[in-house]
Amino acid sequence: EVQLVESGGGLVQAGGSLRLSCAASGFTFDDYAIGWFRQVPGKEREGVSCISSRDSGTSYSESVKGRFTISSDNAKNTVYLQMNSLKAEDTAVYYCAADVPQYYSCSYYLTYYGMDYWGKGTLVTVSS
């Protein structure tokens, strides 16, 4: 069974950094698309970033481009989201999600989701 477990969330001051981790299991880490999504109560879920193994591509939402970096460590079956220069508006529950095997491009997932598997989320709170 595919499982995704997020970690690394917490409380951070504006301008600070956090590194989220998505530990994946239940599939071979060689054909996948894994993305980070976030949601604030009362608002639509937003695609934040995505990384794929097939095309080595990455995608970011405009709101985080230049501040967040997604990366993967295939040997550890883990995807990371390095979040720098955090802003109050980054506060949200961050979810890791995966499509296994990869079917669409990363840009597609950020817009239309379509991930088959989702983690339970980790809360990121940015205070000022």
PDB file of N, CA, C and O in Angstrom, residues 47-98:
ATOM      1  N   GLY A  47      -2.022  24.042  -5.424  1.00  0.00           N
ATOM      2  CA  GLY A  47      -0.833  23.298  -5.781  1.00  0.00           C
ATOM      3  C   GLY A  47       0.386  24.170  -5.578  1.00  0.00           C
ATOM      4  O   GLY A  47       0.465  25.272  -6.119  1.00  0.00           O
ATOM      5  N   VAL A  48       1.337  23.686  -4.813  1.00  0.00           N
ATOM      6  CA  VAL A  48       2.517  24.466  -4.456  1.00  0.00           C
ATOM      7  C   VAL A  48       3.713  24.106  -5.316  1.00  0.00           C
ATOM      8  O   VAL A  48       4.368  24.980  -5.898  1.00  0.00           O
ATOM      9  N   SER A  49       4.011  22.830  -5.383  1.00  0.00           N
ATOM     10  CA  SER A  49       5.185  22.399  -6.116  1.00  0.00           C
ATOM     11  C   SER A  49       5.064  20.927  -6.452  1.00  0.00           C
ATOM     12  O   SER A  49       4.336  20.185  -5.793  1.00  0.00           O
ATOM     13  N   CYS A  50       5.794  20.510  -7.462  1.00  0.00           N
ATOM     14  CA  CYS A  50       5.757  19.125  -7.903  1.00  0.00           C
ATOM     15  C   CYS A  50       7.106  18.738  -8.462  1.00  0.00           C
ATOM     16  O   CYS A  50       7.806  19.564  -9.061  1.00  0.00           O
ATOM     17  N   ILE A  51       7.443  17.491  -8.269  1.00  0.00           N
ATOM     18  CA  ILE A  51       8.654  16.940  -8.850  1.00  0.00           C
ATOM     19  C   ILE A  51       8.330  15.566  -9.405  1.00  0.00           C
ATOM     20  O   ILE A  51       7.528  14.822  -8.836  1.00  0.00           O
ATOM     21  N   SER A  52       8.925  15.239 -10.535  1.00  0.00           N
ATOM     22  CA  SER A  52       8.675  13.962 -11.169  1.00  0.00           C
ATOM     23  C   SER A  52       9.987  13.249 -11.459  1.00  0.00           C
ATOM     24  O   SER A  52      11.024  13.877 -11.679  1.00  0.00           O
ATOM     25  N   SER A  53       9.910  11.938 -11.474  1.00  0.00           N
ATOM     26  CA  SER A  53      11.096  11.142 -11.763  1.00  0.00           C
ATOM     27  C   SER A  53      11.283  10.918 -13.255  1.00  0.00           C
ATOM     28  O   SER A  53      12.412  10.825 -13.730  1.00  0.00           O
ATOM     29  N   ARG A  54      10.191  10.828 -13.992  1.00  0.00           N
ATOM     30  CA  ARG A  54      10.267  10.482 -15.402  1.00  0.00           C
ATOM     31  C   ARG A  54      10.970  11.546 -16.224  1.00  0.00           C
ATOM     32  O   ARG A  54      11.825  11.240 -17.052  1.00  0.00           O
ATOM     33  N   ASP A  55      10.611  12.799 -16.011  1.00  0.00           N
ATOM     34  CA  ASP A  55      11.194  13.885 -16.788  1.00  0.00           C
ATOM     35  C   ASP A  55      12.087  14.803 -15.969  1.00  0.00           C
ATOM     36  O   ASP A  55      12.596  15.786 -16.504  1.00  0.00           O
ATOM     37  N   SER A  56      12.265  14.491 -14.710  1.00  0.00           N
ATOM     38  CA  SER A  56      13.087  15.291 -13.797  1.00  0.00           C
ATOM     39  C   SER A  56      12.614  16.732 -13.712  1.00  0.00           C
ATOM     40  O   SER A  56      13.391  17.628 -13.374  1.00  0.00           O
ATOM     41  N   GLY A  57      11.366  16.942 -14.014  1.00  0.00           N
ATOM     42  CA  GLY A  57      10.846  18.286 -14.015  1.00  0.00           C
ATOM     43  C   GLY A  57      10.342  18.715 -12.654  1.00  0.00           C
ATOM     44  O   GLY A  57       9.997  17.893 -11.804  1.00  0.00           O
ATOM     45  N   THR A  58      10.332  20.001 -12.474  1.00  0.00           N
ATOM     46  CA  THR A  58       9.770  20.593 -11.268  1.00  0.00           C
ATOM     47  C   THR A  58       8.851  21.730 -11.668  1.00  0.00           C
ATOM     48  O   THR A  58       9.048  22.378 -12.694  1.00  0.00           O
ATOM     49  N   SER A  59       7.858  21.966 -10.860  1.00  0.00           N
ATOM     50  CA  SER A  59       6.927  23.049 -11.093  1.00  0.00           C
ATOM     51  C   SER A  59       6.623  23.733  -9.778  1.00  0.00           C
ATOM     52  O   SER A  59       6.642  23.103  -8.714  1.00  0.00           O
ATOM     53  N   TYR A  60       6.328  25.018  -9.869  1.00  0.00           N
ATOM     54  CA  TYR A  60       6.008  25.809  -8.693  1.00  0.00           C
ATOM     55  C   TYR A  60       4.850  26.734  -8.994  1.00  0.00           C
ATOM     56  O   TYR A  60       4.685  27.209 -10.120  1.00  0.00           O
ATOM     57  N   SER A  61       4.078  26.998  -7.979  1.00  0.00           N
ATOM     58  CA  SER A  61       3.078  28.030  -8.111  1.00  0.00           C
ATOM     59  C   SER A  61       3.769  29.389  -8.115  1.00  0.00           C
ATOM     60  O   SER A  61       4.874  29.546  -7.578  1.00  0.00           O
ATOM     61  N   GLU A  62       3.126  30.359  -8.714  1.00  0.00           N
ATOM     62  CA  GLU A  62       3.727  31.679  -8.790  1.00  0.00           C
ATOM     63  C   GLU A  62       3.926  32.289  -7.402  1.00  0.00           C
ATOM     64  O   GLU A  62       4.871  33.059  -7.196  1.00  0.00           O
ATOM     65  N   SER A  63       3.094  31.923  -6.472  1.00  0.00           N
ATOM     66  CA  SER A  63       3.177  32.518  -5.151  1.00  0.00           C
ATOM     67  C   SER A  63       4.405  32.078  -4.359  1.00  0.00           C
ATOM     68  O   SER A  63       4.801  32.756  -3.406  1.00  0.00           O
ATOM     69  N   VAL A  64       5.002  30.954  -4.736  1.00  0.00           N
ATOM     70  CA  VAL A  64       6.160  30.458  -3.994  1.00  0.00           C
ATOM     71  C   VAL A  64       7.424  30.409  -4.830  1.00  0.00           C
ATOM     72  O   VAL A  64       8.508  30.149  -4.283  1.00  0.00           O
ATOM     73  N   LYS A  65       7.315  30.647  -6.101  1.00  0.00           N
ATOM     74  CA  LYS A  65       8.473  30.574  -6.983  1.00  0.00           C
ATOM     75  C   LYS A  65       9.560  31.529  -6.513  1.00  0.00           C
ATOM     76  O   LYS A  65       9.306  32.693  -6.233  1.00  0.00           O
ATOM     77  N   GLY A  66      10.753  30.997  -6.432  1.00  0.00           N
ATOM     78  CA  GLY A  66      11.874  31.789  -5.963  1.00  0.00           C
ATOM     79  C   GLY A  66      12.113  31.692  -4.472  1.00  0.00           C
ATOM     80  O   GLY A  66      13.188  32.079  -3.991  1.00  0.00           O
ATOM     81  N   ARG A  67      11.144  31.192  -3.744  1.00  0.00           N
ATOM     82  CA  ARG A  67      11.273  31.044  -2.295  1.00  0.00           C
ATOM     83  C   ARG A  67      11.302  29.584  -1.861  1.00  0.00           C
ATOM     84  O   ARG A  67      11.972  29.246  -0.891  1.00  0.00           O
ATOM     85  N   PHE A  68      10.568  28.747  -2.556  1.00  0.00           N
ATOM     86  CA  PHE A  68      10.494  27.330  -2.219  1.00  0.00           C
ATOM     87  C   PHE A  68      11.275  26.519  -3.234  1.00  0.00           C
ATOM     88  O   PHE A  68      11.325  26.862  -4.425  1.00  0.00           O
ATOM     89  N   THR A  69      11.829  25.423  -2.772  1.00  0.00           N
ATOM     90  CA  THR A  69      12.545  24.516  -3.643  1.00  0.00           C
ATOM     91  C   THR A  69      12.154  23.084  -3.315  1.00  0.00           C
ATOM     92  O   THR A  69      12.240  22.668  -2.161  1.00  0.00           O
ATOM     93  N   ILE A  70      11.736  22.353  -4.327  1.00  0.00           N
ATOM     94  CA  ILE A  70      11.400  20.953  -4.137  1.00  0.00           C
ATOM     95  C   ILE A  70      12.569  20.100  -4.605  1.00  0.00           C
ATOM     96  O   ILE A  70      13.249  20.429  -5.578  1.00  0.00           O
ATOM     97  N   SER A  71      12.805  19.023  -3.905  1.00  0.00           N
ATOM     98  CA  SER A  71      13.884  18.124  -4.262  1.00  0.00           C
ATOM     99  C   SER A  71      13.528  16.719  -3.824  1.00  0.00           C
ATOM    100  O   SER A  71      12.591  16.512  -3.041  1.00  0.00           O
ATOM    101  N   SER A  72      14.265  15.758  -4.322  1.00  0.00           N
ATOM    102  CA  SER A  72      14.009  14.374  -3.971  1.00  0.00           C
ATOM    103  C   SER A  72      15.301  13.653  -3.654  1.00  0.00           C
ATOM    104  O   SER A  72      16.369  13.990  -4.173  1.00  0.00           O
ATOM    105  N   ASP A  73      15.195  12.702  -2.791  1.00  0.00           N
ATOM    106  CA  ASP A  73      16.292  11.793  -2.484  1.00  0.00           C
ATOM    107  C   ASP A  73      15.735  10.405  -2.735  1.00  0.00           C
ATOM    108  O   ASP A  73      15.089   9.814  -1.870  1.00  0.00           O
ATOM    109  N   ASN A  74      15.968   9.916  -3.932  1.00  0.00           N
ATOM    110  CA  ASN A  74      15.366   8.650  -4.325  1.00  0.00           C
ATOM    111  C   ASN A  74      15.844   7.481  -3.470  1.00  0.00           C
ATOM    112  O   ASN A  74      15.095   6.533  -3.238  1.00  0.00           O
ATOM    113  N   ALA A  75      17.071   7.548  -3.014  1.00  0.00           N
ATOM    114  CA  ALA A  75      17.594   6.484  -2.173  1.00  0.00           C
ATOM    115  C   ALA A  75      16.849   6.388  -0.854  1.00  0.00           C
ATOM    116  O   ALA A  75      16.774   5.318  -0.250  1.00  0.00           O
ATOM    117  N   LYS A  76      16.317   7.507  -0.407  1.00  0.00           N
ATOM    118  CA  LYS A  76      15.580   7.541   0.851  1.00  0.00           C
ATOM    119  C   LYS A  76      14.073   7.565   0.651  1.00  0.00           C
ATOM    120  O   LYS A  76      13.325   7.653   1.626  1.00  0.00           O
ATOM    121  N   ASN A  77      13.635   7.498  -0.597  1.00  0.00           N
ATOM    122  CA  ASN A  77      12.203   7.551  -0.901  1.00  0.00           C
ATOM    123  C   ASN A  77      11.552   8.764  -0.251  1.00  0.00           C
ATOM    124  O   ASN A  77      10.466   8.674   0.335  1.00  0.00           O
ATOM    125  N   THR A  78      12.208   9.885  -0.383  1.00  0.00           N
ATOM    126  CA  THR A  78      11.750  11.083   0.296  1.00  0.00           C
ATOM    127  C   THR A  78      11.807  12.288  -0.636  1.00  0.00           C
ATOM    128  O   THR A  78      12.754  12.447  -1.403  1.00  0.00           O
ATOM    129  N   VAL A  79      10.788  13.107  -0.549  1.00  0.00           N
ATOM    130  CA  VAL A  79      10.738  14.374  -1.260  1.00  0.00           C
ATOM    131  C   VAL A  79      10.694  15.491  -0.231  1.00  0.00           C
ATOM    132  O   VAL A  79      10.004  15.381   0.787  1.00  0.00           O
ATOM    133  N   TYR A  80      11.420  16.549  -0.513  1.00  0.00           N
ATOM    134  CA  TYR A  80      11.518  17.665   0.407  1.00  0.00           C
ATOM    135  C   TYR A  80      10.955  18.934  -0.209  1.00  0.00           C
ATOM    136  O   TYR A  80      10.939  19.107  -1.429  1.00  0.00           O
ATOM    137  N   LEU A  81      10.524  19.802   0.646  1.00  0.00           N
ATOM    138  CA  LEU A  81      10.135  21.139   0.230  1.00  0.00           C
ATOM    139  C   LEU A  81      10.840  22.121   1.149  1.00  0.00           C
ATOM    140  O   LEU A  81      10.470  22.260   2.316  1.00  0.00           O
ATOM    141  N   GLN A  82      11.866  22.747   0.626  1.00  0.00           N
ATOM    142  CA  GLN A  82      12.581  23.764   1.368  1.00  0.00           C
ATOM    143  C   GLN A  82      11.848  25.081   1.193  1.00  0.00           C
ATOM    144  O   GLN A  82      11.693  25.562   0.070  1.00  0.00           O
ATOM    145  N   MET A  83      11.414  25.655   2.283  1.00  0.00           N
ATOM    146  CA  MET A  83      10.637  26.876   2.252  1.00  0.00           C
ATOM    147  C   MET A  83      11.441  27.982   2.922  1.00  0.00           C
ATOM    148  O   MET A  83      11.716  27.914   4.117  1.00  0.00           O
ATOM    149  N   ASN A  84      11.797  28.968   2.149  1.00  0.00           N
ATOM    150  CA  ASN A  84      12.559  30.102   2.646  1.00  0.00           C
ATOM    151  C   ASN A  84      11.734  31.374   2.539  1.00  0.00           C
ATOM    152  O   ASN A  84      10.749  31.437   1.813  1.00  0.00           O
ATOM    153  N   SER A  85      12.180  32.376   3.254  1.00  0.00           N
ATOM    154  CA  SER A  85      11.508  33.679   3.228  1.00  0.00           C
ATOM    155  C   SER A  85      10.010  33.530   3.438  1.00  0.00           C
ATOM    156  O   SER A  85       9.197  34.097   2.704  1.00  0.00           O
ATOM    157  N   LEU A  86       9.665  32.787   4.437  1.00  0.00           N
ATOM    158  CA  LEU A  86       8.259  32.490   4.678  1.00  0.00           C
ATOM    159  C   LEU A  86       7.471  33.741   5.031  1.00  0.00           C
ATOM    160  O   LEU A  86       7.966  34.639   5.718  1.00  0.00           O
ATOM    161  N   LYS A  87       6.255  33.753   4.546  1.00  0.00           N
ATOM    162  CA  LYS A  87       5.336  34.848   4.779  1.00  0.00           C
ATOM    163  C   LYS A  87       4.125  34.337   5.540  1.00  0.00           C
ATOM    164  O   LYS A  87       3.826  33.148   5.531  1.00  0.00           O
ATOM    165  N   ALA A  88       3.424  35.242   6.154  1.00  0.00           N
ATOM    166  CA  ALA A  88       2.237  34.865   6.904  1.00  0.00           C
ATOM    167  C   ALA A  88       1.231  34.140   6.022  1.00  0.00           C
ATOM    168  O   ALA A  88       0.552  33.217   6.476  1.00  0.00           O
ATOM    169  N   GLU A  89       1.146  34.545   4.767  1.00  0.00           N
ATOM    170  CA  GLU A  89       0.197  33.920   3.869  1.00  0.00           C
ATOM    171  C   GLU A  89       0.581  32.502   3.458  1.00  0.00           C
ATOM    172  O   GLU A  89      -0.194  31.820   2.781  1.00  0.00           O
ATOM    173  N   ASP A  90       1.763  32.061   3.851  1.00  0.00           N
ATOM    174  CA  ASP A  90       2.152  30.680   3.616  1.00  0.00           C
ATOM    175  C   ASP A  90       1.557  29.739   4.653  1.00  0.00           C
ATOM    176  O   ASP A  90       1.666  28.521   4.514  1.00  0.00           O
ATOM    177  N   THR A  91       0.969  30.295   5.680  1.00  0.00           N
ATOM    178  CA  THR A  91       0.356  29.473   6.713  1.00  0.00           C
ATOM    179  C   THR A  91      -0.733  28.594   6.109  1.00  0.00           C
ATOM    180  O   THR A  91      -1.641  29.085   5.442  1.00  0.00           O
ATOM    181  N   ALA A  92      -0.630  27.308   6.333  1.00  0.00           N
ATOM    182  CA  ALA A  92      -1.587  26.367   5.777  1.00  0.00           C
ATOM    183  C   ALA A  92      -1.225  24.964   6.239  1.00  0.00           C
ATOM    184  O   ALA A  92      -0.158  24.737   6.812  1.00  0.00           O
ATOM    185  N   VAL A  93      -2.121  24.046   5.978  1.00  0.00           N
ATOM    186  CA  VAL A  93      -1.788  22.640   6.099  1.00  0.00           C
ATOM    187  C   VAL A  93      -1.192  22.208   4.774  1.00  0.00           C
ATOM    188  O   VAL A  93      -1.801  22.412   3.718  1.00  0.00           O
ATOM    189  N   TYR A  94      -0.024  21.638   4.831  1.00  0.00           N
ATOM    190  CA  TYR A  94       0.671  21.210   3.628  1.00  0.00           C
ATOM    191  C   TYR A  94       0.536  19.702   3.469  1.00  0.00           C
ATOM    192  O   TYR A  94       0.821  18.939   4.390  1.00  0.00           O
ATOM    193  N   TYR A  95       0.110  19.307   2.295  1.00  0.00           N
ATOM    194  CA  TYR A  95      -0.103  17.903   1.991  1.00  0.00           C
ATOM    195  C   TYR A  95       0.871  17.423   0.926  1.00  0.00           C
ATOM    196  O   TYR A  95       1.138  18.125  -0.050  1.00  0.00           O
ATOM    197  N   CYS A  96       1.354  16.251   1.109  1.00  0.00           N
ATOM    198  CA  CYS A  96       2.133  15.571   0.101  1.00  0.00           C
ATOM    199  C   CYS A  96       1.212  14.615  -0.645  1.00  0.00           C
ATOM    200  O   CYS A  96       0.374  13.948  -0.030  1.00  0.00           O
ATOM    201  N   ALA A  97       1.351  14.560  -1.949  1.00  0.00           N
ATOM    202  CA  ALA A  97       0.524  13.677  -2.755  1.00  0.00           C
ATOM    203  C   ALA A  97       1.348  13.083  -3.886  1.00  0.00           C
ATOM    204  O   ALA A  97       2.331  13.681  -4.329  1.00  0.00           O
ATOM    205  N   ALA A  98       0.915  11.920  -4.355  1.00  0.00           N
ATOM    206  CA  ALA A  98       1.687  11.217  -5.366  1.00  0.00           C
ATOM    207  C   ALA A  98       0.797  10.557  -6.405  1.00  0.00           C
ATOM    208  O   ALA A  98      -0.316  10.112  -6.106  1.00  0.00           O
TER     209      ALA A  98
END
